[in-house]
Amino acid sequence: MALWDKIAGEFIDIIEWTDDTQDTIVYRFERHNNEIKYGAQLTVRESQVAVFVNEGQIADVFQPGMVRLETRNLPILSTLQGWKYGFESPFKAEVYFLNTKRFTDLKWGTMNPVMLRDPEFGPVRLRAFGTYAIRVKDPAAFIREIAGTDGRFTTDEITDQLRNLIVTSFAGAVAKSNIPVLDLSANYDQLGKVIRDAIQPEFDAYGLEVATLLVENVSLPEEVEKALDRRSSMGVVGDLGRYTQYQTAEAIKAAAENPGGAAGIGIGMATGGGLAAAMGAAVQQGAQPATGSAPPPLPGSEAWHVAIDGKQAGPFPAAELQGLVRDGRLTRESLVWIQGMANWTRAGEVAGLAALFADQPPPLPPA
């Protein structure tokens, strides 16, 4: 018996899988005619699950550990094959190892802009991209729905489908988050959680779990970004008039430091002319009478300007000039001006005002 036990021991199989890749999710353990010896040793490592399939039907699932394959360790397979009283002969079954570790740094992104409505800008188009990580949560469901009988199933075979699920849920997740477009960059973490919660039911049907989902960038179309840059620049500049004066002064200073250069002369002339025009406009605006202090004269009436105490006053209607004479603020020597006159003239020399001074004596002759 000792010799027979030694010979029988030579036929005991060791079923295990050492993963030497970084992207394999499912690996089918290859056996000659799928025959497994009775008493074979099954080794399932951490981050692995072994699934036995009998004639296309999922049977027993083994978690990490070392198991000797016997009738008591294969209850479902024993029932399917009708082993009521045990067996000691080889049996046929397919063994699939599933990698349950996290598969990280998987890419997702929008191939085309996604249209959505923003509360501030209205309809906008957004592009976004990022990374995500998955792991197998339900081995039986993953084999049944995705892997099938594939002898080696890798992440490349499913990432396109998963990316489409993420992109499809992106627009709805952004709208549900109620985050304005300008605030998205400060809320990438919240947006990633919203997207992950939205797509997890779809991944559950595949037997997968979305471990993490990161949003790395959300961008607007180039022309919209340029418009935002211009808007931001205007906000930084503030008072456009003061900024123009500052730029002009800097240009004149640069031209003065390089008086010999033709470019400097041209810049100086251009900026000088611009500054002169700006100053002229400011002076003209300052010279205009202040609005709101007195209403303008009625159309068709005369409006006289009078120099009182060395300052311009008026305009006064002709009916008010007599009162100024009585108050002594208007005399024959006072300078007056009305539209149509070339220069300021003494009131006594204006024919139209001579009647105002009829009751006053003329000025004393010089000594």
C-alpha positions as a printed Julia matrix, in Angstrom:
367×3 Matrix{Float64}:
   0.0     0.0     0.0
   2.87    2.33    0.75
   4.12    1.94   -2.84
   0.65    2.6    -4.27
   0.21    5.69   -2.08
   3.55    6.99   -3.35
   2.57    6.39   -6.97
  -0.86    7.97   -6.45
   0.79   10.99   -4.88
   2.61   11.66   -8.11
  -0.75   12.35   -9.8
  -2.03   14.92   -7.29
  -2.43   18.25   -9.15
  -1.65   21.7    -7.86
  -4.04   24.3    -9.22
  -2.88   27.89   -8.8
  -2.3    31.09  -10.72
   0.53   33.54  -10.28
  -0.37   36.77  -12.04
   2.57   38.33  -13.87
   0.52   41.07  -15.53
  -1.12   44.27  -14.35
  -4.28   44.19  -16.45
  -5.63   40.6   -16.33
  -9.02   40.31  -14.65
  -9.92   36.7   -15.52
  -7.58   33.76  -16.21
  -8.75   30.26  -17.15
  -6.58   27.52  -15.67
  -5.6    25.27  -18.55
  -5.85   21.48  -18.01
  -5.55   18.6   -20.46
  -9.15   17.78  -21.36
 -10.14   19.86  -18.32
  -9.5    16.82  -16.1
  -8.71   17.43  -12.45
  -7.38   14.65  -10.28
  -9.21   13.69   -7.13
  -7.52   15.28   -4.11
  -5.85   18.02   -6.17
  -4.6    21.0    -4.21
  -6.19   24.37   -5.01
  -4.3    27.49   -3.92
  -6.12   30.81   -4.08
  -3.98   33.81   -3.19
  -5.03   37.1    -1.68
  -6.87   39.36   -4.15
  -8.0    36.23   -6.05
 -11.16   34.14   -6.33
 -11.43   30.72   -8.01
 -14.66   29.77   -9.79
 -15.45   26.21  -10.92
 -17.68   25.89  -13.99
 -19.33   22.6   -14.91
 -20.73   22.26  -18.44
 -21.25   26.01  -18.72
 -22.84   26.34  -15.29
 -21.15   28.14  -12.4
 -20.65   25.76   -9.49
 -18.38   26.36   -6.51
 -16.56   29.61   -5.68
 -13.42   29.54   -3.52
 -12.05   32.48   -1.55
  -8.31   32.94   -0.73
  -6.73   29.93    0.94
  -5.51   26.36    0.24
  -8.11   23.61   -0.35
  -7.87   19.88   -1.08
 -10.48   19.12   -3.72
 -12.71   16.35   -2.41
 -16.41   15.65   -2.42
 -17.03   17.6     0.77
 -15.21   20.65   -0.61
 -17.19   20.66   -3.87
 -20.82   20.46   -2.72
 -22.42   22.12   -5.74
 -20.2    20.34   -8.27
 -20.86   17.01   -6.52
 -24.59   17.61   -6.78
 -24.38   18.59  -10.46
 -22.39   15.46  -11.36
 -24.42   13.13   -9.13
 -21.66   12.13   -6.72
 -23.92   10.78   -4.03
 -21.43    8.46   -2.39
 -18.16   10.2    -3.14
 -15.65    9.62   -5.91
 -11.93    9.03   -6.35
 -11.53    9.33  -10.11
 -10.54   12.41  -12.13
 -13.38   14.8   -13.0
 -13.87   17.52  -15.59
 -14.42   21.16  -14.72
 -13.22   24.55  -15.85
 -11.4    26.69  -13.3
 -11.37   30.47  -13.62
  -9.24   32.71  -11.44
 -10.55   36.25  -11.0
  -8.34   39.11   -9.9
 -10.17   41.05   -7.19
  -7.55   43.75   -6.68
  -8.12   47.37   -7.67
  -7.35   48.24  -11.26
  -6.28   51.86  -11.06
  -5.43   54.71  -13.43
  -8.12   53.81  -15.94
  -8.86   56.8   -18.17
 -12.19   58.36  -19.03
 -13.02   61.47  -21.03
 -15.55   63.07  -23.35
 -14.72   62.53  -27.01
 -17.18   65.31  -27.95
 -18.37   68.32  -25.92
 -21.33   67.67  -23.65
 -24.15   70.23  -23.85
 -25.78   71.35  -20.62
 -27.49   74.43  -19.14
 -25.59   76.6   -16.67
 -27.5    78.96  -14.33
 -25.15   81.86  -15.13
 -24.08   81.41  -18.75
 -27.04   79.47  -20.08
 -26.36   76.67  -22.61
 -22.66   75.72  -22.57
 -20.52   72.9   -23.94
 -18.11   71.15  -21.62
 -15.24   68.72  -22.04
 -13.99   66.66  -19.12
 -11.53   63.88  -18.38
 -10.13   62.02  -15.41
  -9.29   58.58  -14.01
 -11.12   55.84  -12.14
 -10.48   52.52  -10.4
 -12.56   49.34  -10.4
 -12.55   45.95   -8.72
 -14.52   42.72   -9.18
 -17.28   42.61   -6.55
 -19.38   39.67   -7.8
 -17.19   37.06   -9.59
 -20.12   34.95  -10.78
 -21.92   37.95  -12.26
 -18.76   39.17  -13.98
 -18.15   35.8   -15.66
 -21.8    35.47  -16.58
 -22.24   39.01  -17.97
 -18.81   40.05  -19.25
 -15.99   37.53  -19.41
 -17.88   34.44  -20.57
 -15.49   31.73  -21.74
 -12.6    34.08  -22.5
  -9.4    32.37  -21.44
  -7.68   35.66  -20.5
  -9.83   38.73  -20.0
  -8.01   42.08  -19.59
  -9.08   45.6   -18.71
  -8.62   46.74  -22.32
 -11.62   44.65  -23.31
 -14.05   46.54  -21.07
 -12.65   50.05  -20.52
 -14.35   51.46  -23.63
 -17.74   50.32  -22.4
 -17.1    51.62  -18.88
 -15.92   54.97  -20.26
 -19.15   55.32  -22.23
 -21.16   54.69  -19.07
 -19.23   57.41  -17.23
 -19.55   59.97  -20.02
 -23.26   59.26  -20.39
 -23.79   60.0   -16.71
 -21.5    63.05  -16.67
 -24.0    65.63  -17.96
 -26.72   64.45  -15.63
 -24.33   64.43  -12.69
 -23.21   68.02  -13.36
 -26.81   69.18  -13.61
 -27.73   67.3   -10.43
 -24.82   68.77   -8.49
 -26.08   72.36   -9.12
 -22.47   73.56   -9.29
 -21.97   76.59  -11.61
 -19.43   76.16  -14.39
 -17.06   78.71  -12.89
 -17.05   76.8    -9.58
 -16.49   73.31  -10.99
 -12.7    73.47  -10.61
 -13.12   74.04   -6.87
 -15.56   71.14   -6.51
 -13.91   68.29   -8.46
 -14.11   66.0    -5.41
 -17.83   66.54   -4.99
 -18.44   66.15   -8.72
 -16.48   62.89   -8.78
 -18.6    61.46   -5.95
 -21.81   62.47   -7.71
 -20.71   60.76  -10.94
 -19.59   57.63   -9.08
 -22.92   57.32   -7.26
 -24.76   57.79  -10.56
 -22.89   55.04  -12.44
 -22.56   52.46   -9.65
 -25.93   50.78  -10.42
 -24.76   50.21  -14.01
 -21.5    48.68  -12.76
 -23.37   46.45  -10.31
 -24.98   44.67  -13.25
 -21.45   43.79  -14.45
 -20.32   42.56  -11.02
 -17.94   45.52  -10.67
 -17.44   48.23   -8.08
 -16.25   51.76   -8.81
 -13.61   52.15   -6.12
 -12.74   55.76   -6.98
 -13.55   58.26   -9.71
 -11.51   61.43  -10.11
 -12.29   64.48  -12.23
  -9.01   66.02  -13.36
 -10.26   68.77  -15.65
 -13.46   70.37  -16.95
 -12.93   72.83  -19.79
 -15.05   75.18  -21.89
 -14.67   75.77  -25.65
 -11.64   77.86  -26.61
 -13.65   80.91  -27.71
 -15.59   80.93  -24.43
 -12.37   80.71  -22.43
 -10.96   83.68  -24.36
 -14.08   85.7   -23.57
 -13.73   84.81  -19.89
 -10.07   85.87  -19.99
 -11.05   89.25  -21.4
 -13.73   89.64  -18.77
 -11.24   88.76  -16.03
  -8.71   91.24  -17.45
 -11.3    94.02  -17.32
 -12.02   93.17  -13.71
  -8.33   93.3   -12.81
  -7.82   96.63  -14.62
 -10.71   98.29  -12.78
 -10.97  102.0   -13.81
 -10.28  101.9   -17.55
  -9.63  105.66  -17.73
  -6.92  105.57  -15.07
  -5.41  102.48  -16.64
  -5.24  104.27  -20.02
  -3.54  107.28  -18.42
  -1.05  105.0   -16.7
  -0.25  103.17  -19.94
   0.17  106.47  -21.76
   2.5   107.84  -19.11
   4.6   104.67  -19.21
   4.83  104.87  -23.01
   5.92  108.53  -22.89
   8.54  107.66  -20.28
   9.88  104.82  -22.42
  10.01  107.1   -25.47
  11.82  109.79  -23.5
  14.45  107.3   -22.35
  15.16  106.39  -25.99
  14.81  109.68  -27.9
  17.1   108.64  -30.75
  15.11  105.63  -31.86
  12.61  106.0   -34.64
  10.28  103.63  -32.87
  10.57  105.7   -29.72
   9.76  108.88  -31.65
   6.74  107.24  -33.26
   5.51  105.9   -29.94
   6.06  109.25  -28.28
   4.12  111.08  -30.95
   1.3   108.58  -30.88
   1.03  108.4   -27.12
   1.55  112.13  -26.76
  -1.23  112.83  -29.2
  -3.46  110.36  -27.41
  -2.68  111.94  -24.05
  -3.31  115.44  -25.42
  -6.63  114.34  -26.84
  -7.58  112.73  -23.53
  -6.55  115.84  -21.58
  -8.43  118.08  -24.02
 -11.55  116.01  -23.58
 -11.19  116.23  -19.8
 -10.7   120.02  -19.9
 -13.66  120.44  -22.19
 -15.77  118.31  -19.9
 -14.63  120.33  -16.87
 -15.36  123.64  -18.61
 -18.97  122.76  -19.18
 -21.31  124.4   -16.69
 -22.46  122.17  -13.89
 -25.83  120.71  -14.56
 -28.46  120.79  -11.9
 -27.34  124.13  -10.25
 -29.71  126.31  -12.33
 -32.04  125.68  -15.23
 -30.95  127.01  -18.64
 -32.65  130.15  -20.0
 -35.85  129.77  -21.93
 -35.47  129.44  -25.7
 -35.45  132.81  -27.44
 -34.45  134.8   -24.29
 -31.12  136.57  -23.87
 -28.62  134.98  -21.5
 -25.93  137.33  -20.16
 -22.74  136.27  -18.42
 -21.41  138.8   -15.9
 -18.0   139.04  -14.19
 -18.76  139.54  -10.49
 -15.87  139.81   -8.02
 -13.5   138.49  -10.66
 -15.56  135.33  -11.29
 -17.89  134.37  -14.08
 -21.58  134.32  -13.06
 -24.73  133.58  -14.97
 -26.15  133.23  -17.44
 -28.79  135.79  -16.38
 -31.94  136.62  -18.32
 -32.2   140.27  -19.34
 -35.03  140.78  -16.83
 -32.69  139.98  -13.93
 -29.96  142.43  -14.92
 -31.82  145.41  -13.42
 -31.77  143.69  -10.03
 -28.0   143.18  -10.33
 -27.62  146.9   -11.03
 -29.64  147.82   -7.94
 -27.52  145.46   -5.81
 -24.37  147.06   -7.15
 -23.07  143.77   -8.56
 -23.44  145.07  -12.13
 -21.94  148.47  -13.03
 -20.83  150.22  -16.19
 -17.31  148.84  -15.63
 -18.47  145.24  -15.18
 -17.45  142.87  -17.97
 -20.33  141.12  -19.71
 -20.65  138.56  -22.51
 -23.52  137.15  -24.52
 -23.56  134.63  -27.33
 -22.51  136.34  -30.54
 -19.94  138.67  -28.89
 -16.29  138.14  -29.76
 -14.89  139.16  -26.35
 -15.92  140.28  -22.9
 -16.94  143.96  -22.98
 -17.67  146.61  -20.34
 -21.4   146.86  -19.73
 -21.41  150.63  -20.25
 -20.11  150.12  -23.77
 -22.87  147.71  -24.78
 -25.71  149.58  -26.48
 -28.34  147.12  -25.35
 -27.46  147.63  -21.67
 -27.12  151.44  -21.63
 -30.69  151.89  -20.41
 -29.88  149.98  -17.21
 -27.57  152.72  -16.05
 -29.75  155.75  -17.0
 -30.51  156.56  -13.34
 -26.85  156.3   -12.26
 -24.33  159.1   -12.58
 -21.47  158.5   -14.97
 -18.04  157.69  -13.5
 -15.89  160.56  -12.3
 -13.35  161.84  -14.8
  -9.72  161.01  -14.06
  -7.9   163.55  -11.87
